Structures are given as C-alpha cells and as structure tokens.
mmCIF file of C-alpha atoms in Angstrom:
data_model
loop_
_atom_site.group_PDB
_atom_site.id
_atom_site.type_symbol
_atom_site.label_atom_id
_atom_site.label_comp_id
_atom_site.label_asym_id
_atom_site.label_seq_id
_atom_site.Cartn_x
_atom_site.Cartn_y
_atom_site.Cartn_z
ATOM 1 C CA UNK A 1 58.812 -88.433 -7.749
ATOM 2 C CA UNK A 2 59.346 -87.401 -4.035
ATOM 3 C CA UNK A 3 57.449 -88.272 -1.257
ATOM 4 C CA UNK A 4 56.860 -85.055 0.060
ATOM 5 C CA UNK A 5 57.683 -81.354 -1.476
ATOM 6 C CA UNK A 6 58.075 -78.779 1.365
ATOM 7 C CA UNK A 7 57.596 -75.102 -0.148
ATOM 8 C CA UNK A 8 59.529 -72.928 1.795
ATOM 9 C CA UNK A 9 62.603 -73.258 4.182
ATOM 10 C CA UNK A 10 62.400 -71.173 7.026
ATOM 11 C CA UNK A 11 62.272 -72.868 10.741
ATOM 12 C CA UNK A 12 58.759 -74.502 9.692
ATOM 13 C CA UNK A 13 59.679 -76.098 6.200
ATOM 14 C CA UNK A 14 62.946 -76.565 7.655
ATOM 15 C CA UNK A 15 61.782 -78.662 10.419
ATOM 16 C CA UNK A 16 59.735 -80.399 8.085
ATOM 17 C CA UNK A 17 62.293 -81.230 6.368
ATOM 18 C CA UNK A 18 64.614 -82.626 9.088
ATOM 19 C CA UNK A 19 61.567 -84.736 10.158
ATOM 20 C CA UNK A 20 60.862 -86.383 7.135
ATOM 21 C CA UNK A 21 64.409 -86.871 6.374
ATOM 22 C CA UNK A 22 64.631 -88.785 9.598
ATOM 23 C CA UNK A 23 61.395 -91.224 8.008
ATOM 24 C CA UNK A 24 63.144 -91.973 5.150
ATOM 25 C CA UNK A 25 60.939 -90.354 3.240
ATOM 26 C CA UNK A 26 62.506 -88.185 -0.064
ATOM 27 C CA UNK A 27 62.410 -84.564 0.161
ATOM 28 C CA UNK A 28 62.285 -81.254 -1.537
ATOM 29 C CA UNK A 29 62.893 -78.016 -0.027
ATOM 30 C CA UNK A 30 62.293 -75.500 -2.268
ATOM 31 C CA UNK A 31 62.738 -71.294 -0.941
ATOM 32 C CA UNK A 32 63.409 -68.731 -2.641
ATOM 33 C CA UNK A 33 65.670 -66.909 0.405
ATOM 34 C CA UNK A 34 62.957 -64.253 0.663
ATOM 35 C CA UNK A 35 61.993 -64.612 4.708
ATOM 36 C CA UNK A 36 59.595 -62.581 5.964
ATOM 37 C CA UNK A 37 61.917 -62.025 8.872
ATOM 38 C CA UNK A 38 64.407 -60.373 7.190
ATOM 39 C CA UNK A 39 64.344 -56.999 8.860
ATOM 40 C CA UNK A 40 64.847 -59.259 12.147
ATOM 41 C CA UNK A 41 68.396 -57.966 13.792
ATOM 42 C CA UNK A 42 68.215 -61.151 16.258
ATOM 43 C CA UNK A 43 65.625 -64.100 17.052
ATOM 44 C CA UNK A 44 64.783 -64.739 20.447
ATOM 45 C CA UNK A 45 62.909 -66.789 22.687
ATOM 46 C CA UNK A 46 64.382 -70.658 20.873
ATOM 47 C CA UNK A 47 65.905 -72.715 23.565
ATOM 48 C CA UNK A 48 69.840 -72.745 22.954
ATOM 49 C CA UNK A 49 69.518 -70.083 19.990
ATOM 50 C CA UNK A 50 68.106 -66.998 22.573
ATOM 51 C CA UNK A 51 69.898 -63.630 20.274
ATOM 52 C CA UNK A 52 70.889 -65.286 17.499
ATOM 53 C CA UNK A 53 70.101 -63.830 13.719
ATOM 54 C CA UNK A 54 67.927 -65.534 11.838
ATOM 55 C CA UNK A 55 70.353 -66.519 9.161
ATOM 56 C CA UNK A 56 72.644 -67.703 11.486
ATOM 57 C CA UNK A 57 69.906 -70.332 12.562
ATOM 58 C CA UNK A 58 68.606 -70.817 8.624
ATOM 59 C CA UNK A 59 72.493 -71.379 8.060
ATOM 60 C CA UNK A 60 72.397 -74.135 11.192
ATOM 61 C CA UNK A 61 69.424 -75.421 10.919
ATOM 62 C CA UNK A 62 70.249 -76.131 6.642
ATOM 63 C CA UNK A 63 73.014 -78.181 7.937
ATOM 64 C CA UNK A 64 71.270 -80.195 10.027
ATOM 65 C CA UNK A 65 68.876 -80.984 7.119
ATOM 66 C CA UNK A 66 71.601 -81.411 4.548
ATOM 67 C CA UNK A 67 73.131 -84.045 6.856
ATOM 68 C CA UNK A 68 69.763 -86.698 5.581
ATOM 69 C CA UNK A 69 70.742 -88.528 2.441
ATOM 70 C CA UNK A 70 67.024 -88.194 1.645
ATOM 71 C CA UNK A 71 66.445 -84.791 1.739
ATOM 72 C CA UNK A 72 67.159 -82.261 -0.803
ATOM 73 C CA UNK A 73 66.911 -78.619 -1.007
ATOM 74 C CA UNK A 74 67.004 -76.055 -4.098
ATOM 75 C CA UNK A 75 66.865 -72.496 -4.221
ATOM 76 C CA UNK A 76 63.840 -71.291 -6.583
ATOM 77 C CA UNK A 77 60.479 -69.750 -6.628
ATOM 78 C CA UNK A 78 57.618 -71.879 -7.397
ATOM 79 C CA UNK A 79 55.087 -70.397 -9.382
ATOM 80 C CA UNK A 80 52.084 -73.057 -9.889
ATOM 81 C CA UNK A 81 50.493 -75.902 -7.675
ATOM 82 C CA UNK A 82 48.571 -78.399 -10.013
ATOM 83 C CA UNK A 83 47.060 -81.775 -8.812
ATOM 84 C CA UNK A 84 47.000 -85.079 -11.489
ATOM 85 C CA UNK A 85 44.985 -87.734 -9.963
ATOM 86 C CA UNK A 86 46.866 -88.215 -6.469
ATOM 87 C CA UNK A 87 50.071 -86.420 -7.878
ATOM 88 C CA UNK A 88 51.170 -83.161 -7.310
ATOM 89 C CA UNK A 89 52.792 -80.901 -9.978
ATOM 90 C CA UNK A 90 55.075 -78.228 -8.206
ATOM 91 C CA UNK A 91 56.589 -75.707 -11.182
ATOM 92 C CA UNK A 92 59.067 -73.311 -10.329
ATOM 93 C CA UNK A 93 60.786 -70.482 -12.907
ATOM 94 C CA UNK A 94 63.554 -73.245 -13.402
ATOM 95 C CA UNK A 95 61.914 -76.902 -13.034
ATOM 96 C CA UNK A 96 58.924 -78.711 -12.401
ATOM 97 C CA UNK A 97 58.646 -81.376 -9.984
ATOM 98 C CA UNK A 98 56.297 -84.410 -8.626
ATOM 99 C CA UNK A 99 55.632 -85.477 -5.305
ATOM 100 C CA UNK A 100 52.812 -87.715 -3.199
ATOM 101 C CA UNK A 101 52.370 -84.428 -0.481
ATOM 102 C CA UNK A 102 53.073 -81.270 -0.436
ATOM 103 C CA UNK A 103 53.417 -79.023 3.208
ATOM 104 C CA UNK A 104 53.495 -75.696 2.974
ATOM 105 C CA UNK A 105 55.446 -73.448 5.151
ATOM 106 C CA UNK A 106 55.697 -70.351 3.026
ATOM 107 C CA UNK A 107 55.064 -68.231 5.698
ATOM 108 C CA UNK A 108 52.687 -65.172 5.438
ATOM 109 C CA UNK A 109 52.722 -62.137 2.734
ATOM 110 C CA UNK A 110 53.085 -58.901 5.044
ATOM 111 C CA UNK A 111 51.949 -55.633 4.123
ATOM 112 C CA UNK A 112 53.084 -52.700 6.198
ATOM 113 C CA UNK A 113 50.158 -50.191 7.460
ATOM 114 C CA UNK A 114 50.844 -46.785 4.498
ATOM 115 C CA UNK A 115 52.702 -44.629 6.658
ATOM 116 C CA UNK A 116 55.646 -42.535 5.778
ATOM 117 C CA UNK A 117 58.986 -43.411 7.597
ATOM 118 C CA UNK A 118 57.339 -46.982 8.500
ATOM 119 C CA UNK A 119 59.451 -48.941 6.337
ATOM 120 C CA UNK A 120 62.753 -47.445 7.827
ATOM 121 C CA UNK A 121 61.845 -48.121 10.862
ATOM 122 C CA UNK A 122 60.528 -52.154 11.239
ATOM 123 C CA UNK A 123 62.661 -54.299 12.384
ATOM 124 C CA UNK A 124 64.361 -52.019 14.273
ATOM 125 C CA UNK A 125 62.596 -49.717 16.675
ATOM 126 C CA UNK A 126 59.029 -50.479 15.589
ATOM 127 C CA UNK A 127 57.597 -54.040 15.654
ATOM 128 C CA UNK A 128 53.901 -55.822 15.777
ATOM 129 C CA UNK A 129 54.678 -58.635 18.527
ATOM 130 C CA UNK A 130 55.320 -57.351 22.309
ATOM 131 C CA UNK A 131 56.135 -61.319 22.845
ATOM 132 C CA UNK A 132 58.961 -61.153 20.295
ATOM 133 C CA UNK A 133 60.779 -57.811 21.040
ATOM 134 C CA UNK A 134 58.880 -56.367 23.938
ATOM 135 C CA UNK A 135 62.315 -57.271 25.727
ATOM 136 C CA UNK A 136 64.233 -55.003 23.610
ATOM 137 C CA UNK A 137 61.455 -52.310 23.776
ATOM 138 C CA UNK A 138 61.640 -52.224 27.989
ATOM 139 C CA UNK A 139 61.382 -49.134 29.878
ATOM 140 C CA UNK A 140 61.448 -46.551 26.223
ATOM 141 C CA UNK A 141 58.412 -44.387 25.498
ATOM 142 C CA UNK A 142 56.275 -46.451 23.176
ATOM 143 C CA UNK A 143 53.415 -45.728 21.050
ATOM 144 C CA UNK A 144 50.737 -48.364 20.433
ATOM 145 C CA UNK A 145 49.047 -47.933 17.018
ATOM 146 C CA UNK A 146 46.212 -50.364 16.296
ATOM 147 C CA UNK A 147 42.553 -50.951 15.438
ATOM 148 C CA UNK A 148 39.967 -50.030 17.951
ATOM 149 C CA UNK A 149 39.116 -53.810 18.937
ATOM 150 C CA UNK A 150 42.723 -53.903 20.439
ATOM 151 C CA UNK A 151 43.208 -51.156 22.244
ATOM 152 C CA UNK A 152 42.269 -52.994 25.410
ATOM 153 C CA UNK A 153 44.743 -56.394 24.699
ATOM 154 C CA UNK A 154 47.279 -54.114 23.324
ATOM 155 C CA UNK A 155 47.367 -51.751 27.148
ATOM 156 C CA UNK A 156 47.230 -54.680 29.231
ATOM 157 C CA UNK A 157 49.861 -56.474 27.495
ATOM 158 C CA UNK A 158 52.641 -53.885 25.964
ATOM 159 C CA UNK A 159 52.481 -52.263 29.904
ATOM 160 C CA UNK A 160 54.153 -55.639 31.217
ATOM 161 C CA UNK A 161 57.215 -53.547 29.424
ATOM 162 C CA UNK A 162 57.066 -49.623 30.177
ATOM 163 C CA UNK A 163 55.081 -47.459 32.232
ATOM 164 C CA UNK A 164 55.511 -44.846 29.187
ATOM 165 C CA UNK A 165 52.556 -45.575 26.804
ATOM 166 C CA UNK A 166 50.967 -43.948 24.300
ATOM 167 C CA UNK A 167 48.019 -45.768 22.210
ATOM 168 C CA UNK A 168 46.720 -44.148 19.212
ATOM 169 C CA UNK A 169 43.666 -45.531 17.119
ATOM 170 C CA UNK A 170 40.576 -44.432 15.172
ATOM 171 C CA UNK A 171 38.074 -45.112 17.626
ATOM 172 C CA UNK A 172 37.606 -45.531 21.626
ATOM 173 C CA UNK A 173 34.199 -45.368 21.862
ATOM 174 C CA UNK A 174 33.492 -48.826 22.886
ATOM 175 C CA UNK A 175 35.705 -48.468 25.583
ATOM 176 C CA UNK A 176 33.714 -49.297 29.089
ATOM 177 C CA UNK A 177 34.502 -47.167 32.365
ATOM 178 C CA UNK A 178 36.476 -50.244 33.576
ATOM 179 C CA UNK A 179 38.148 -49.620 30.738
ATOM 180 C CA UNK A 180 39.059 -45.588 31.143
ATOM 181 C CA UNK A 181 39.912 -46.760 34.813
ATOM 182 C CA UNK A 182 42.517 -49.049 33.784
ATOM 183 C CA UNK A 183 44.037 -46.684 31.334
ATOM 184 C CA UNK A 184 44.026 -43.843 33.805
ATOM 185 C CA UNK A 185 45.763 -46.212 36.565
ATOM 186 C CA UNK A 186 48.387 -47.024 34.098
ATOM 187 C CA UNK A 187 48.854 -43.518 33.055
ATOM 188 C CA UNK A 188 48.139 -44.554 29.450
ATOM 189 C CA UNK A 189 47.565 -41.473 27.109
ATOM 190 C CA UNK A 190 44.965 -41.874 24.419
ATOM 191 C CA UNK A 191 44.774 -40.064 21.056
ATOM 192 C CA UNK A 192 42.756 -40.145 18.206
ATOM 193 C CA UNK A 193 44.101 -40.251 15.128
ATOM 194 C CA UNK A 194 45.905 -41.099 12.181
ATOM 195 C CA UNK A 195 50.065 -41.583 12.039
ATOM 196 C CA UNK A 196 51.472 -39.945 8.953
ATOM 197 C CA UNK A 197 54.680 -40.344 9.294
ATOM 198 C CA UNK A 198 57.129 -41.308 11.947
ATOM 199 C CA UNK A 199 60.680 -39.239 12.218
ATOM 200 C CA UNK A 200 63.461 -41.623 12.826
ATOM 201 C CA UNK A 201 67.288 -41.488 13.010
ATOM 202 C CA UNK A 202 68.478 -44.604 10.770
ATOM 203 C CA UNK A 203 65.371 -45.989 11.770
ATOM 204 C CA UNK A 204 65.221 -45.423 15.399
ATOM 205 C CA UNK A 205 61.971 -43.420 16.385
ATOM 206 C CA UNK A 206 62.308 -40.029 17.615
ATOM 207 C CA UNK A 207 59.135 -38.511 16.901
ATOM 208 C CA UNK A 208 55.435 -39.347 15.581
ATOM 209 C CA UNK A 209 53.242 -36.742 13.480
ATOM 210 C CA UNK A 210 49.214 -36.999 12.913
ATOM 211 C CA UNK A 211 47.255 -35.674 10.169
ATOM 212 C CA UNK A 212 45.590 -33.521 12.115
ATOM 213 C CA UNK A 213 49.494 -32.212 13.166
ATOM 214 C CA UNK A 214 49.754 -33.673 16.461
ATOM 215 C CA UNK A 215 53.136 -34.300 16.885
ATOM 216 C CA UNK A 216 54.563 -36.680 20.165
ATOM 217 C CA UNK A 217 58.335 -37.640 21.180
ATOM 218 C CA UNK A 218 58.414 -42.019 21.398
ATOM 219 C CA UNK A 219 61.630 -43.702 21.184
ATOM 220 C CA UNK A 220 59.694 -47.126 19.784
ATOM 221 C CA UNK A 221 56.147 -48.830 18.401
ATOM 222 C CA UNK A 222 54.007 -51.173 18.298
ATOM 223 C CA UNK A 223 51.912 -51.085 14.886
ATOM 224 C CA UNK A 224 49.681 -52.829 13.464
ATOM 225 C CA UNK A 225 50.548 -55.235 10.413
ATOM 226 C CA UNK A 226 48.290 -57.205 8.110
ATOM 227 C CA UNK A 227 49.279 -60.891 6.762
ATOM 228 C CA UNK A 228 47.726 -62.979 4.448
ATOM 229 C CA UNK A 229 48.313 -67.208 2.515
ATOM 230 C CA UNK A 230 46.847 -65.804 -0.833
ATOM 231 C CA UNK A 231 49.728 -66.598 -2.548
ATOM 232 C CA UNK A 232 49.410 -66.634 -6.646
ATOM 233 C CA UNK A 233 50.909 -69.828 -6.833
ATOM 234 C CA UNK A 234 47.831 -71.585 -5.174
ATOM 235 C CA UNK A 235 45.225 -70.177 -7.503
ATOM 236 C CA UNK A 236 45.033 -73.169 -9.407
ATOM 237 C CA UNK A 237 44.215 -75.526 -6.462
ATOM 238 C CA UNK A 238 40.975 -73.571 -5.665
ATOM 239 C CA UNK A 239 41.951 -74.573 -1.609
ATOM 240 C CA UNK A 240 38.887 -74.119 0.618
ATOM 241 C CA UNK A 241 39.282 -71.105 3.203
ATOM 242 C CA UNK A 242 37.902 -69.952 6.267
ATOM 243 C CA UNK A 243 35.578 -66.596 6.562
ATOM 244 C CA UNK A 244 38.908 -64.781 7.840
ATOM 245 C CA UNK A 245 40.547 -66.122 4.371
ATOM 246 C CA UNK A 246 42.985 -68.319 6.116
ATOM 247 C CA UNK A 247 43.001 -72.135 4.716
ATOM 248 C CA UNK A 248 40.962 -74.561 6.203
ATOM 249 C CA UNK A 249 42.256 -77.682 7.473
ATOM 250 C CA UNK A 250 41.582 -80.587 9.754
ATOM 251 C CA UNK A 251 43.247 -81.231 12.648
ATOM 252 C CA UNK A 252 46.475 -83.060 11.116
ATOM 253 C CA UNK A 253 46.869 -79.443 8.959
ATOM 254 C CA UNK A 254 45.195 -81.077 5.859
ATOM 255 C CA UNK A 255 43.976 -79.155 3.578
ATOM 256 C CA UNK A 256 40.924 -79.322 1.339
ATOM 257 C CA UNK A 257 42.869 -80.412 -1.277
ATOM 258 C CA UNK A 258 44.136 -84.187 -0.134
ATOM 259 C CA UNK A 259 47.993 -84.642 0.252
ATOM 260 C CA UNK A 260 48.479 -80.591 0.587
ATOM 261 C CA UNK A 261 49.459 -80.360 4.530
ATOM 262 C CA UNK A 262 50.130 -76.436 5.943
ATOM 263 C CA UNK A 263 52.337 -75.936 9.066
ATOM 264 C CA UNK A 264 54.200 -72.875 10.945
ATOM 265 C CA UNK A 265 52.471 -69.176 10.223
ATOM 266 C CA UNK A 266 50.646 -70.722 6.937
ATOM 267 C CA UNK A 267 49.103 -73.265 9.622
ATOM 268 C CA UNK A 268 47.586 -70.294 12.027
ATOM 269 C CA UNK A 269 47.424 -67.356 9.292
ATOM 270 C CA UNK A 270 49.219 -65.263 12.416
ATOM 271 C CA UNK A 271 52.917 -64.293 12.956
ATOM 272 C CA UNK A 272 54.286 -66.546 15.195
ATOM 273 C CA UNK A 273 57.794 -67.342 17.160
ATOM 274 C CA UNK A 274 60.505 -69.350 15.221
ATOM 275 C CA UNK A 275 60.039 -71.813 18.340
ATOM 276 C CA UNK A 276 56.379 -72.318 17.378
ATOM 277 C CA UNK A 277 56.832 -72.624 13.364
ATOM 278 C CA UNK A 278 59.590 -74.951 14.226
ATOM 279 C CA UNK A 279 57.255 -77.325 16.571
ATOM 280 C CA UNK A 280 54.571 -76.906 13.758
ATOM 281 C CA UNK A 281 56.403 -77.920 11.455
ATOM 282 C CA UNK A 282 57.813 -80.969 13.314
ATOM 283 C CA UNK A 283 54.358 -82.315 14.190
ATOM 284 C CA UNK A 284 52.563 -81.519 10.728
ATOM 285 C CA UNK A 285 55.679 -83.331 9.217
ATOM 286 C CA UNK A 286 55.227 -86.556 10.940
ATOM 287 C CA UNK A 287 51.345 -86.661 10.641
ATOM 288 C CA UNK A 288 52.417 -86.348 6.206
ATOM 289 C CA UNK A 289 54.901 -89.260 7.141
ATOM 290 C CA UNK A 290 52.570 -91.310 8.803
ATOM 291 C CA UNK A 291 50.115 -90.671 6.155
ATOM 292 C CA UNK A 292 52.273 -92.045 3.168
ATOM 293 C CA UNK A 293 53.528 -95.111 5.220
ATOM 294 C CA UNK A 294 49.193 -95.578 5.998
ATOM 295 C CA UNK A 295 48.894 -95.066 2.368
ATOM 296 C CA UNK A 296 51.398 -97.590 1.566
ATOM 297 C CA UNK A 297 49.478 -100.261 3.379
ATOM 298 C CA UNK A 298 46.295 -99.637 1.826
ATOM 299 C CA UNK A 299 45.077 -97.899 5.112
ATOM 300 C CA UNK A 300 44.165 -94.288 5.542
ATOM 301 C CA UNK A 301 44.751 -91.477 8.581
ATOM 302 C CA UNK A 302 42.118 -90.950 10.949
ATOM 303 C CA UNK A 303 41.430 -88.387 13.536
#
C-alpha cells in the first residue's frame, strides 16, 4: 500500500511527487504520456526553464523525482477510482493498486472549437492564452475568436501585443459606448460571425473564411477552447462538483471524497502556466503529507 497515488505526471503530479518523496512518504506516479501540452513547440514563463519544450522539462523534472528512493513512477492508464473503507483502489489496464491518498493532477480534457483547419493549426500559430504565447504572437495580425462575454477582456488584453486586431464573435450587443470607444481608439475591427475554416501553410495562418463567406488575411489567433475534469475513471467516486462542473474542494484541495486531494489545472478547472501547476502541486502535496503524518497521530487537518 502507498501512501499517496499521484495520477498523472506532468509539472503538477510531478511536483507532487518530488514533494512527497522529500516526506518520506511512498509514491506512485502513474501517466499515461498523453499531455495536454503536446502541440506546445516551447514552455515559457518557468524561472531557469524560459523556451524550453515541454518534454525536455518532463524528461528533467522525472529525474529529479526518480532521484527519491520513495517514489515510484509507471507508465499506464488508470481506468477506475474505487474507495474501501479509508483505502483507495486505483486500477489501471495493467495493475491495480492501494494507497491512503490519492492527488490528482490529470490535467484537463480539451476539446477544440469544430472548425476546419483548427487542428493544424494549435500549437503553432493559433493558441487560447495571450499570457502563454502572446510573446510569440507580437506585432502579427491576429484574430480574436471568442464568446460574446469576452470580447471586452479579450481587446484589452491581446492589444498589450499588436495594434493589428481583429475580434470575431456571435454577438456584440451588450457592448456599452465605452465599450465601441475603446475599440475604435484601438482600431479594433469587429465582425460577426462564424469561422469555418482557417487556411494555413503547415499550420501557420494565412487566411480566415466565415460562413457567411467573409474571408480576412491574419497571420495568428486567439480561439476559444473548452476544458473539462469529467474524466470516466472518476465515475465511480460520485465526487461532488461545483455549478460550473469543476470539483469542489476545501481550501487544502480536498475533495468530497476524503483522502482524494486535486492540484495544478484539475485544482482550478482552467489552463494554467507550467509555473502555476508546478506551485500547485507543491503546496497541495505537502497539505496530503501533513495530513497522513496528522493521521498517524490520531489527529486530523484543520483549516
């Protein structure tokens, strides 16, 4: 039985890992090598890592883990969560396992918006986060596609970046004249529309098309992407979740279920930097640590 089973081992579970291996405490990794950052060309913004690929720092940051006599890590793809009195029962397609907790740091499932050319182009001249690739994006014509309630956020922020903006959504009714003001200033072109398909060049933008046949040169996007945690292997565990269907937890990233701890993008239910699902999973990590040695005494966590 290990003290603590981390599912998933990206920067989060990774972390995780490295922090519990440091408390003594015995741990599983399990991942099945299927990031959701894979279309990533390089990771930026993690002090002393700034450009590298994210599986050169999976490749570090495994041996760092793999340096903890405690910690152990297996490549595999669990399939079912089960609780037995205060044990949980972690099966994968090859094994089944035991532990006292269980983080998870799986991440979030991303679906794409259904737009021809879109999957070509991720990762490589159109992303969702102006904080993560903004950089890259400087100075090009971009187009901002996304939902009516971020037009606004989405203008302010992506024109930090280029003064060559196009934002395309459903709706712009709500906008206020302070609004319209702000776009004109900015030179920010609105249309109204649906994308059907972007034209790329090995996935570098050249040109957008609408239904309605509007057609526009961009050399990069920002588009809208949708994430969720309801992963199939959780069914079981009937975990309590929030009206936006992200898990509810307490403030130590406990979940309903007692002894199941989330940290990294599972803890927010939003993309986030490797920096932040790194320092998530550090502090969630030690909070589960601190809970078993409690535990051990008879005592209990408290916030």
């Amino acid at each position: 039985m290990f003290d603590c089973i981390v599912v998933g081992g990206g920067p989060a579970g990774l972390a995780s890992a490295l922090t519990l291996g440091r408390a003594l405490k015995t741990t599983l990794v399990i991942d099945n090598d299927n990031a959701r950052n894979k279309v990533t060309q390089t990771s930026h913004a993690f002090l002393t890592r700034d450009g590298v690929t994210p599986e050169e720092l999976r490749e570090k940051a495994q041996s760092d883990v793999d340096k903890y006599e405690d910690v152990t890590r297996v490549q595999d793809t669990v399939e079912k969560i089960a609780k037995e009195d205060n044990t949980f029962i972690v099966k994968t397609k090859n094994e089944t396992y035991k532990a006292k907790k269980v983080m998870l740091c799986t991440g979030l499932r991303e679906t794409l918006p259904n737009i021809k050319g879109v999957k070509e182009i991720y990762g490589k001249s159109a992303f969702y986060c102006p904080w993560c690739d903004g950089y890259e994006l400087r100075n090009k014509s971009l187009l901002v596609d996304v939902s009516p309630e971020l037009v606004m956020h989405m203008a302010k922020l992506v024109s930090n970046w280029t003064n060559d903006l196009v934002i395309s959504s459903q709706d712009f009714s709500e906008l206020t004249e302070d609004d319209k003001s702000f776009l004109k200033k900015k030179n920010i072109k609105l249309i109204q529309g649906k994308v059907s398909e972007f034209k790329h060049d090995d996935g570098m933008i050249n040109e957008v098309i609408y239904e309605d046949g509007t057609r526009i040169s961009r050399n990069g996007a920002i588009i809208s992407v949708e994430w969720d945690t309801k992963f199939s292997f959780l069914e079981e565990l009937q975990i309590e979740r929030d009206e936006n269907g992200g898990i509810k937890k307490d403030d130590f990233g406990e979940t309903s279920i007692p002894g199941l701890f989330v940290a990294g993008e599972t803890n927010g239910a939003m993309p986030s930097q490797l920096i932040d699902s790194a320092a998530s999973g550090n502090h969630i990590a030690k909070l589960v640590a601190l809970q078993i040695i409690l535990e051990a005494e008879g005592e209990t966590l408290k916030g």
